[in-house]
mmCIF file of C-alpha atoms in Angstrom:
data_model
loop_
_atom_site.group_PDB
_atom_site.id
_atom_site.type_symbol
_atom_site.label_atom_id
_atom_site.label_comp_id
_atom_site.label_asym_id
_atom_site.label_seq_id
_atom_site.Cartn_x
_atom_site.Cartn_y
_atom_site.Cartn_z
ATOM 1 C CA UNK A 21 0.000 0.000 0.000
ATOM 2 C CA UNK A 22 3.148 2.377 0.449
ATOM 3 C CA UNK A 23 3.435 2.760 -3.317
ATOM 4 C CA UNK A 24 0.110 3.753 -3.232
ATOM 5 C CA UNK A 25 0.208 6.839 -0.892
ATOM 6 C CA UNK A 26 1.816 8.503 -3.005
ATOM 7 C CA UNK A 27 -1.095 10.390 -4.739
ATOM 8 C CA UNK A 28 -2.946 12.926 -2.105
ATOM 9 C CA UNK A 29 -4.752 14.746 0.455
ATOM 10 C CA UNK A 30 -4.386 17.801 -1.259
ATOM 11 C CA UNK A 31 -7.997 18.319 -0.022
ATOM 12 C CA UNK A 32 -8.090 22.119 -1.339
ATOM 13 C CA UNK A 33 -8.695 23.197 -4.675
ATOM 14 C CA UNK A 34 -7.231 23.310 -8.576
ATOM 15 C CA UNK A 35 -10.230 24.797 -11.614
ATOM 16 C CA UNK A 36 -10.104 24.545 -17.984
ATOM 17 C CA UNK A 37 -12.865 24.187 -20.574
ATOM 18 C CA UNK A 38 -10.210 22.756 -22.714
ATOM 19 C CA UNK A 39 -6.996 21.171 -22.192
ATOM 20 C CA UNK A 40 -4.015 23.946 -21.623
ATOM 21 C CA UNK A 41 -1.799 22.953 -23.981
ATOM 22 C CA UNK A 42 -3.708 23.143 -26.916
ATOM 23 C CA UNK A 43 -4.520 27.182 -25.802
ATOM 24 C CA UNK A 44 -2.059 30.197 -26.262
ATOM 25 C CA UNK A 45 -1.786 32.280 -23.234
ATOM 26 C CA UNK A 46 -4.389 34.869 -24.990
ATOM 27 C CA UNK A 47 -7.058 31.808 -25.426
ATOM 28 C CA UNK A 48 -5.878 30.042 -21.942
ATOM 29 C CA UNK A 49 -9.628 28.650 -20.400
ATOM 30 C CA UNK A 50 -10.330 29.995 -16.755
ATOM 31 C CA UNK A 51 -9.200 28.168 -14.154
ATOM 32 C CA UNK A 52 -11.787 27.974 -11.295
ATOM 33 C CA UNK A 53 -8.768 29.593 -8.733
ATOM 34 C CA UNK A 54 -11.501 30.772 -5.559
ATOM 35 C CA UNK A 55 -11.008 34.882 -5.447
ATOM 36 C CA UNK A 56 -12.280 36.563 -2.288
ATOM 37 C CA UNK A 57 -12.087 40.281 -2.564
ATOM 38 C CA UNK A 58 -9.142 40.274 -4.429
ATOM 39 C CA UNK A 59 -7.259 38.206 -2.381
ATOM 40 C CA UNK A 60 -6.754 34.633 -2.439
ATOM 41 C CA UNK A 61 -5.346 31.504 -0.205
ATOM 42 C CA UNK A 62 -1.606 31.883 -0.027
ATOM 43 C CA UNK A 63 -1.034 29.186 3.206
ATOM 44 C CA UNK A 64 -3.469 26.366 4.453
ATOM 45 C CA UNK A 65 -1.475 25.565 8.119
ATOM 46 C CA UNK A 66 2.481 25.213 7.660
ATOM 47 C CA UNK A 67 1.460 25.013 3.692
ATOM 48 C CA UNK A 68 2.870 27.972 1.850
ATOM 49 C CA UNK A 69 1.417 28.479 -1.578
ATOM 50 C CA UNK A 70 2.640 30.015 -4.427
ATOM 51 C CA UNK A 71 0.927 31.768 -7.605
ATOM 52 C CA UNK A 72 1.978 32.196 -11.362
ATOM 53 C CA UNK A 73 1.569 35.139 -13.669
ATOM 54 C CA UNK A 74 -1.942 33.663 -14.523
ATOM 55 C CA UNK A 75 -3.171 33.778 -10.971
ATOM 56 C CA UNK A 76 -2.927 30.093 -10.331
ATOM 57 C CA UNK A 77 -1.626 28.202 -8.095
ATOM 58 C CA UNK A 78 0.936 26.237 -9.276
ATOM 59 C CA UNK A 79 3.905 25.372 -6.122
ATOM 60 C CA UNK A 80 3.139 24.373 -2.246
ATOM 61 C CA UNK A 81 4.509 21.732 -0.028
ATOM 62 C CA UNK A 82 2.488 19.197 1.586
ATOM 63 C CA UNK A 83 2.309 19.053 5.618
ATOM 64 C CA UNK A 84 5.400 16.392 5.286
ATOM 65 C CA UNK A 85 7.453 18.514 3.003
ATOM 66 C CA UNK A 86 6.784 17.037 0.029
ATOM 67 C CA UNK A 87 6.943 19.381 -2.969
ATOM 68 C CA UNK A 88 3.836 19.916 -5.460
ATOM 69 C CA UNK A 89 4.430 21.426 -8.695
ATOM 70 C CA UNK A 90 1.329 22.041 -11.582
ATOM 71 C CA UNK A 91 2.484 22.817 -15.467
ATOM 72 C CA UNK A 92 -0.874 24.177 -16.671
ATOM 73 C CA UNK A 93 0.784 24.219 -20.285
ATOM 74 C CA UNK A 94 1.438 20.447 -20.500
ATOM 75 C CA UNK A 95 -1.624 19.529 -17.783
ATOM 76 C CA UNK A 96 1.037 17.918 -15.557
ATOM 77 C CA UNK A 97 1.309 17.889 -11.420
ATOM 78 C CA UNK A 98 4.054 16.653 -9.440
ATOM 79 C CA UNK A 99 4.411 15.113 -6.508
ATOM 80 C CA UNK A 100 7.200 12.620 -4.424
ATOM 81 C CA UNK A 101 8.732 12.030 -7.763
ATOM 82 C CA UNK A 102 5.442 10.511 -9.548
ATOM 83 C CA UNK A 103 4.111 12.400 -12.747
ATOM 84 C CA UNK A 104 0.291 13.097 -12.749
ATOM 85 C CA UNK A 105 -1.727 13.411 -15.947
ATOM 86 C CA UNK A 106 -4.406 16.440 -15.228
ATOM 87 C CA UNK A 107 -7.690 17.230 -17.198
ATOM 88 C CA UNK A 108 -10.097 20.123 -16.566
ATOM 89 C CA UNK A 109 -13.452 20.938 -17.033
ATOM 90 C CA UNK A 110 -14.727 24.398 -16.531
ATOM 91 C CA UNK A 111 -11.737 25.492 -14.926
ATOM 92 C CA UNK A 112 -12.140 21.925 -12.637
ATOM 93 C CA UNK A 113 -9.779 19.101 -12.255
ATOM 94 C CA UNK A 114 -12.047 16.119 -13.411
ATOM 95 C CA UNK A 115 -9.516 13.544 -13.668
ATOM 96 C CA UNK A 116 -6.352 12.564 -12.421
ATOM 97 C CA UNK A 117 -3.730 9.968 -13.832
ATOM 98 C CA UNK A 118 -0.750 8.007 -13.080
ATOM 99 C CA UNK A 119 1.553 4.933 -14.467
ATOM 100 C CA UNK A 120 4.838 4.604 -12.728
ATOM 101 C CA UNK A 121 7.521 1.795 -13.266
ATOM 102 C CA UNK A 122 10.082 1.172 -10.919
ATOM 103 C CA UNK A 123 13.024 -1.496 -12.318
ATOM 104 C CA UNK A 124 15.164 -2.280 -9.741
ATOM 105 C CA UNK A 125 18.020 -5.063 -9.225
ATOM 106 C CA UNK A 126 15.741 -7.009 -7.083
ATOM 107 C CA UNK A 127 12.100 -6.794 -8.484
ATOM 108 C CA UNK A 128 10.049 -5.253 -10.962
ATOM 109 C CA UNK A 129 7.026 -3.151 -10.486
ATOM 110 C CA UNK A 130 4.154 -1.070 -12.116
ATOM 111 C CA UNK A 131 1.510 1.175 -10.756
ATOM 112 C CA UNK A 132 -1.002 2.671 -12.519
ATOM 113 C CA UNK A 133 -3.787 4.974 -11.304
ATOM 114 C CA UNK A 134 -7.261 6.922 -12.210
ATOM 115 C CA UNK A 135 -9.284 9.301 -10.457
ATOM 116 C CA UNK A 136 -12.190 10.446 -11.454
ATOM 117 C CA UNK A 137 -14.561 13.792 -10.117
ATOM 118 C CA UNK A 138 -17.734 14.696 -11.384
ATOM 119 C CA UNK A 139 -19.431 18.600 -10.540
ATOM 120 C CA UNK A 140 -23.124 19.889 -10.616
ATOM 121 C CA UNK A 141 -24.495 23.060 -12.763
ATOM 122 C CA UNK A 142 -23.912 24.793 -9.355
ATOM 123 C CA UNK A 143 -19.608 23.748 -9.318
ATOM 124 C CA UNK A 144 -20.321 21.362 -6.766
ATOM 125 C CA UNK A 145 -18.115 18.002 -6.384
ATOM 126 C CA UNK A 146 -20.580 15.517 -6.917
ATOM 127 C CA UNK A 147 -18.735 12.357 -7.644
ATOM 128 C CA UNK A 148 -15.087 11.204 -7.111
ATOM 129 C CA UNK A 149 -13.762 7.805 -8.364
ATOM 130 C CA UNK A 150 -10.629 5.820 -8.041
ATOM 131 C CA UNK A 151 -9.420 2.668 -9.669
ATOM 132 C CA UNK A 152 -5.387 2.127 -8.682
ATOM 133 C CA UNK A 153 -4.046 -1.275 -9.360
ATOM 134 C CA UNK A 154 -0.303 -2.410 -8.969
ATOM 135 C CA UNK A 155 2.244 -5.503 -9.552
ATOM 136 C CA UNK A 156 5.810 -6.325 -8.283
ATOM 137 C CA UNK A 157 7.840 -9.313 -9.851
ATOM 138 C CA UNK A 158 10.778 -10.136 -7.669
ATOM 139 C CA UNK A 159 13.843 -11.635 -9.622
ATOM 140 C CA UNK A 160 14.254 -14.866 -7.473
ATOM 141 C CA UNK A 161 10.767 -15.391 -7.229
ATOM 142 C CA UNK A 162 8.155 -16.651 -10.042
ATOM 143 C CA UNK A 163 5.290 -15.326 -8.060
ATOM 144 C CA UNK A 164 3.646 -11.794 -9.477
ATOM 145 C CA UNK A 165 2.184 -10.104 -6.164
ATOM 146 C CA UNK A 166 -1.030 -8.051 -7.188
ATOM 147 C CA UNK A 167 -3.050 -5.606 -5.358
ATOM 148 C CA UNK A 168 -5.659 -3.015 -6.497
ATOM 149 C CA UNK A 169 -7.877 -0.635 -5.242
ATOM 150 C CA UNK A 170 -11.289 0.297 -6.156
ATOM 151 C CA UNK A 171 -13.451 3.512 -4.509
ATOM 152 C CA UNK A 172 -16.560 5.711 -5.083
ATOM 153 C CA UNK A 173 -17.452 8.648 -3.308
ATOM 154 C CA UNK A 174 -20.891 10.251 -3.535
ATOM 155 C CA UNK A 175 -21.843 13.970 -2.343
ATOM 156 C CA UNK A 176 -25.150 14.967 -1.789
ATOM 157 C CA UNK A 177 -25.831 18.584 -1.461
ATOM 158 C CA UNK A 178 -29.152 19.974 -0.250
ATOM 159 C CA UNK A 179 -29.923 23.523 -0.749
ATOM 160 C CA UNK A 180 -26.528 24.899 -1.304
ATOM 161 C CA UNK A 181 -24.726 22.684 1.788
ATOM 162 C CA UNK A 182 -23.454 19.464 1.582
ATOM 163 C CA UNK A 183 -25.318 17.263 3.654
ATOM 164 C CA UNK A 184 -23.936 13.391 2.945
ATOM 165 C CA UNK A 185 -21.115 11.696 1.759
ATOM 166 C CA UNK A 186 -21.370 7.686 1.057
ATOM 167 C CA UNK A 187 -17.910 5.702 0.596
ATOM 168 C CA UNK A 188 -17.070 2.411 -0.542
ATOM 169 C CA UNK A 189 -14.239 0.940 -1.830
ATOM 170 C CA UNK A 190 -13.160 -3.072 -2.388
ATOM 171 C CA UNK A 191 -8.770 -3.825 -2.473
ATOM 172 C CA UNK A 192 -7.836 -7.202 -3.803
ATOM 173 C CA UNK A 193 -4.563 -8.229 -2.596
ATOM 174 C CA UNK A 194 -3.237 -11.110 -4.128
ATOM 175 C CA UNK A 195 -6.888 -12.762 -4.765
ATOM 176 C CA UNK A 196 -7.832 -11.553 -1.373
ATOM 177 C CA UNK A 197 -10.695 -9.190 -1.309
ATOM 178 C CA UNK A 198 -11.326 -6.503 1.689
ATOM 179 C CA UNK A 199 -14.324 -4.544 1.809
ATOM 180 C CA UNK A 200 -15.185 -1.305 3.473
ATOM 181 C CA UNK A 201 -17.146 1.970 3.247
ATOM 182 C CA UNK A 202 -18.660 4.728 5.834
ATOM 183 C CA UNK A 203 -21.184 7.347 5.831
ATOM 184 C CA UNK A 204 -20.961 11.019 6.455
ATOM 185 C CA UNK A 205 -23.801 13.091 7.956
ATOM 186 C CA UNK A 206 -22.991 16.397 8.329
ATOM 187 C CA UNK A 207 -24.686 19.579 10.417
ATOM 188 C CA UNK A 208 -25.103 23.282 10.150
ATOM 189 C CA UNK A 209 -25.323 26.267 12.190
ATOM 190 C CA UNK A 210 -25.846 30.000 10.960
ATOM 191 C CA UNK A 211 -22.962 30.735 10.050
ATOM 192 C CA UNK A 212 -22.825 31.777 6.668
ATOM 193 C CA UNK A 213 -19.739 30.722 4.761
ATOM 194 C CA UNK A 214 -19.524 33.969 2.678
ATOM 195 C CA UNK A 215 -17.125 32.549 0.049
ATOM 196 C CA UNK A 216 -17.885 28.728 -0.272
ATOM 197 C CA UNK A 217 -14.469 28.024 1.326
ATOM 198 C CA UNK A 218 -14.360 23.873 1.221
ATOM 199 C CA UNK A 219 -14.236 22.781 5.123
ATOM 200 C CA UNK A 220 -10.671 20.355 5.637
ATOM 201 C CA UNK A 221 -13.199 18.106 7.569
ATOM 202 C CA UNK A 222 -14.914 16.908 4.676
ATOM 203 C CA UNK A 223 -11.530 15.384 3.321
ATOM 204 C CA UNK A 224 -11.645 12.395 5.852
ATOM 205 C CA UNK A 225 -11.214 9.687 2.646
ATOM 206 C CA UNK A 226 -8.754 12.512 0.480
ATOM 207 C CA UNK A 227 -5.033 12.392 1.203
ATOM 208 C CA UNK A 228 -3.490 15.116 2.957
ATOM 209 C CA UNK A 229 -1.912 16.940 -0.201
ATOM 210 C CA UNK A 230 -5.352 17.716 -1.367
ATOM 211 C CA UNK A 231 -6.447 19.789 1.325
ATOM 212 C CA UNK A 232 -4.552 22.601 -0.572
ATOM 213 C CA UNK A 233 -6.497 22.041 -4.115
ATOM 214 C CA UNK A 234 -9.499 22.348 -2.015
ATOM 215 C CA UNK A 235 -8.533 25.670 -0.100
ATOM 216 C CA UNK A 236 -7.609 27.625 -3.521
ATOM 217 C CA UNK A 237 -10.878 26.122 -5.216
ATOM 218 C CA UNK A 238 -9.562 23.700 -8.083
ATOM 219 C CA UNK A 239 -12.298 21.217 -6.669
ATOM 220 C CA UNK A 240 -15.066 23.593 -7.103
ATOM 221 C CA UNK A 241 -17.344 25.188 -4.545
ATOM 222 C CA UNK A 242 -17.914 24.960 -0.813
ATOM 223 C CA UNK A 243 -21.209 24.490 1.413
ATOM 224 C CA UNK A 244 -23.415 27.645 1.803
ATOM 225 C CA UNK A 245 -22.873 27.866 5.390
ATOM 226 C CA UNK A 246 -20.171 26.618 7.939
ATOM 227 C CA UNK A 247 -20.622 23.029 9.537
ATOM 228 C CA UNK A 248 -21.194 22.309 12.915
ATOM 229 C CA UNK A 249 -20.960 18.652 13.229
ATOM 230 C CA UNK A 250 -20.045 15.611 10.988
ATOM 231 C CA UNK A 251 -21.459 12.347 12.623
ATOM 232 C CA UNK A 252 -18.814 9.171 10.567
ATOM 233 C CA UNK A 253 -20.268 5.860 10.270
ATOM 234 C CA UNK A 254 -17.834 3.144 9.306
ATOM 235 C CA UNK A 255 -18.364 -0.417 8.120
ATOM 236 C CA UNK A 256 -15.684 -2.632 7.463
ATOM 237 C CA UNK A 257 -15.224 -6.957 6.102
ATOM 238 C CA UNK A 258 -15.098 -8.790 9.450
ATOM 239 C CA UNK A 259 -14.935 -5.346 11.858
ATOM 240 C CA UNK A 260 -17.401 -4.132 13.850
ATOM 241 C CA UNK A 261 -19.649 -1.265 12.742
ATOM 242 C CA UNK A 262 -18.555 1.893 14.336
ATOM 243 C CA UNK A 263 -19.821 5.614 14.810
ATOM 244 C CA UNK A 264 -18.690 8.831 15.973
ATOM 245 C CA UNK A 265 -19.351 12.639 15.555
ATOM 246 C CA UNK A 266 -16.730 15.509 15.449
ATOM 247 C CA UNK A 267 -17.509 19.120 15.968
ATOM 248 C CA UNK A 268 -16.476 21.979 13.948
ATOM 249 C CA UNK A 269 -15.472 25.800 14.798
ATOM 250 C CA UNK A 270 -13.813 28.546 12.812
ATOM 251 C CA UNK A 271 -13.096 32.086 13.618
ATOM 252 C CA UNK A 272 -13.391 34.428 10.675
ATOM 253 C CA UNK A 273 -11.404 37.701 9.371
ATOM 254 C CA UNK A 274 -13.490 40.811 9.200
ATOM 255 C CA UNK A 275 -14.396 40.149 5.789
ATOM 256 C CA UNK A 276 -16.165 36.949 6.042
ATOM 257 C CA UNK A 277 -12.714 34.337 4.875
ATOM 258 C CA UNK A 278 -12.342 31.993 7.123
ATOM 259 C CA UNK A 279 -9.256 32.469 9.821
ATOM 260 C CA UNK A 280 -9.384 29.265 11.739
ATOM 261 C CA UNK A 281 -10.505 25.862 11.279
ATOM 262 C CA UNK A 282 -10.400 23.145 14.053
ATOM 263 C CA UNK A 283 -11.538 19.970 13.283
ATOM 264 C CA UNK A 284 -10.581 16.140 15.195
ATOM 265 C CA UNK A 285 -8.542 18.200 18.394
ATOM 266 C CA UNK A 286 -6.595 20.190 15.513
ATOM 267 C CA UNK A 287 -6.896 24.037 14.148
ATOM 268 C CA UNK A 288 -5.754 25.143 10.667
ATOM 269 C CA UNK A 289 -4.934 28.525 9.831
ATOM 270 C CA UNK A 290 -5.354 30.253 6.736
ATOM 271 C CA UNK A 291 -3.328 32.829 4.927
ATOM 272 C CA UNK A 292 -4.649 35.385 2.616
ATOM 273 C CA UNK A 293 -2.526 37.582 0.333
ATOM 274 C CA UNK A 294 -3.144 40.349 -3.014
ATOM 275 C CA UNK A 295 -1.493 38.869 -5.375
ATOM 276 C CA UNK A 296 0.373 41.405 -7.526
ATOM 277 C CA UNK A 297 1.928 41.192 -10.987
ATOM 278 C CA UNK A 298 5.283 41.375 -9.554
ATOM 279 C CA UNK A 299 4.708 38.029 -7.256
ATOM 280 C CA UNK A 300 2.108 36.337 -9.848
ATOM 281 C CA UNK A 301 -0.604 38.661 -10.419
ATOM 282 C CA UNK A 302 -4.197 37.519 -10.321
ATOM 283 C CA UNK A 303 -6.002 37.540 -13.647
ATOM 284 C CA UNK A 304 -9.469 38.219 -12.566
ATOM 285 C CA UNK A 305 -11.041 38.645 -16.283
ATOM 286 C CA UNK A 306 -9.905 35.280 -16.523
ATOM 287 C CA UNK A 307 -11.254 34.295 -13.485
ATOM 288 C CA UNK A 308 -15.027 33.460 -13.446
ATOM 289 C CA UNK A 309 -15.439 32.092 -10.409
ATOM 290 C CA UNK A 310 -18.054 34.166 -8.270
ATOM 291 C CA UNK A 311 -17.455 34.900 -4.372
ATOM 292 C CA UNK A 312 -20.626 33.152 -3.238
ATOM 293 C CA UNK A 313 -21.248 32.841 -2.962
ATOM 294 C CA UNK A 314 -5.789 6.570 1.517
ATOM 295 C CA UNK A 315 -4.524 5.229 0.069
ATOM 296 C CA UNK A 316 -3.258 5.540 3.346
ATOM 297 C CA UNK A 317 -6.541 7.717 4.571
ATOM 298 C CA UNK A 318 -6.030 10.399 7.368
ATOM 299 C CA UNK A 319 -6.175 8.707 10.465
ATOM 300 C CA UNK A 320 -9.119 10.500 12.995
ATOM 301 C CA UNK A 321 -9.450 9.932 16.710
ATOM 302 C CA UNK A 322 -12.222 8.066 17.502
#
């Protein structure tokens, strides 16, 4: 599963109508980059992130260090050393890709990976998918070890807020099959979340890495207001059935962006910067977007 962990938790947020390469800079597509009066998410915690001359984010770190780096001209992101096909829709990423080959003097091996996301009229993640399967063939061995992983993620959104999110997922390793999957209920207060910032709770089943594509909005859109509680069910092959809630609370700057996060006994802070020309300047013709406004899976005290 190690050579599997390798794709994210970038839980925050990365927005194309057609791929970038096949655009000039004068005909480059929006990307859905989240813009809140002017300014935009330049840290998410110890997670510094940096814009291009487009406005978009392209360069941040990941909360172990790990370098991410996005080439919006060949659709390309990477990340601990692995290449990762992109494609966008409306300014969204709606698929991500990987195939990775690692020839050793010892054993051979081959990864391959697709996810999948899927968004409503409203820029709402809808749908995620992802099918990863993998192979090793050791040189002193005639056995081929096999594993693969299958998942599918389902949002529901009621009237603006996201209100459930159903899970399930089968690995196979070597013949043997595991199943598991959990459901999400989640609670509001009256809060109003004044830019449709994506909570970092909500990213229970995303790797770590993600929580950053999430934050600058390449995932799309955020619930209308701010949660108050996510109650996790989780069901697992030969494991008891278990629940458990989690409460949420933020603190917000004076202009409605959210300052704080604190979610499972942790807080997050955000950063918010202008971005100028002179340190990547925000494009905001370009930028549609209104201001509406694991695997290795992060581990959560029960």
């Amino acid at each position: 599963m190690k050579r599997f962990q390798t794709f994210w938790i970038m839980m925050f947020s990365i927005m194309v109508l057609v791929q970038v390469s096949a655009c000039s800079k004068d005909d480059m597509p929006d990307v859905g980059v989240s813009d809140m009066d002017g300014r935009r998410v330049t840290s998410v915690g110890e997670c510094k992130i940096r814009y291009d001359e487009n406005g978009r984010p392209y360069k941040f770190k990941d909360y172990e260090g790990e370098e991410v780096t996005i080439d919006y001209d060949k659709n390309k992101m990477y990340f601990d050393g692995i290449e990762y096909n992109l494609k966008f829709s409306k300014g969204l990423i709606s698929e991500m890709s990987f195939s990775v080959i690692d020839d050793s003097d010892s054993y051979q091996s081959r990864d391959t990976g697709k996810y999948t996301f899927s968004y409503d009229k409203d820029n709402c993640l809808t749908k995620m998918t992802e099918d990863i399967s993998g192979r090793i063939q050791y040189h002193n061995k005639d056995h081929v070890e096999t594993i693969s992983l299958k998942t599918e993620q389902n949002f529901i959104w009621r009237n603006g807020n996201l209100r459930h999110i159903a899970y399930k997922g089968v690995e196979v390793n070597d013949g043997q099959e595991y199943g598991f999957s959990s459901d999400i209920e989640i609670e509001y207060g009256i809060e109003e979340n004044r830019f449709r910032q994506f909570p970092l709770g909500f990213l229970y089943n995303f790797e770590d890495f993600c929580d950053v594509l999430f934050a600058v909005g390449l995932f799309g859109n955020g619930p209308v207001y701010l949660p108050d509680e996510m109650v996790i069910n989780l069901y697992e092959d030969d494991e008891d059935d278990y629940e458990f809630s989690r409460p949420f609370s933020f603190t917000l700057n004076y202009n409605g962006t959210i300052k704080s996060e604190k979610f499972n006994g942790s807080t997050t802070n955000y950063g918010y910067s202008t971005i100028t020309r002179a340190d990547g300047s925000a494009d905001l013709l370009r930028l549609k977007f209104k201001p509406w406004k694991r695997m290795g899976r992060r581990a959560i005290v029960k």
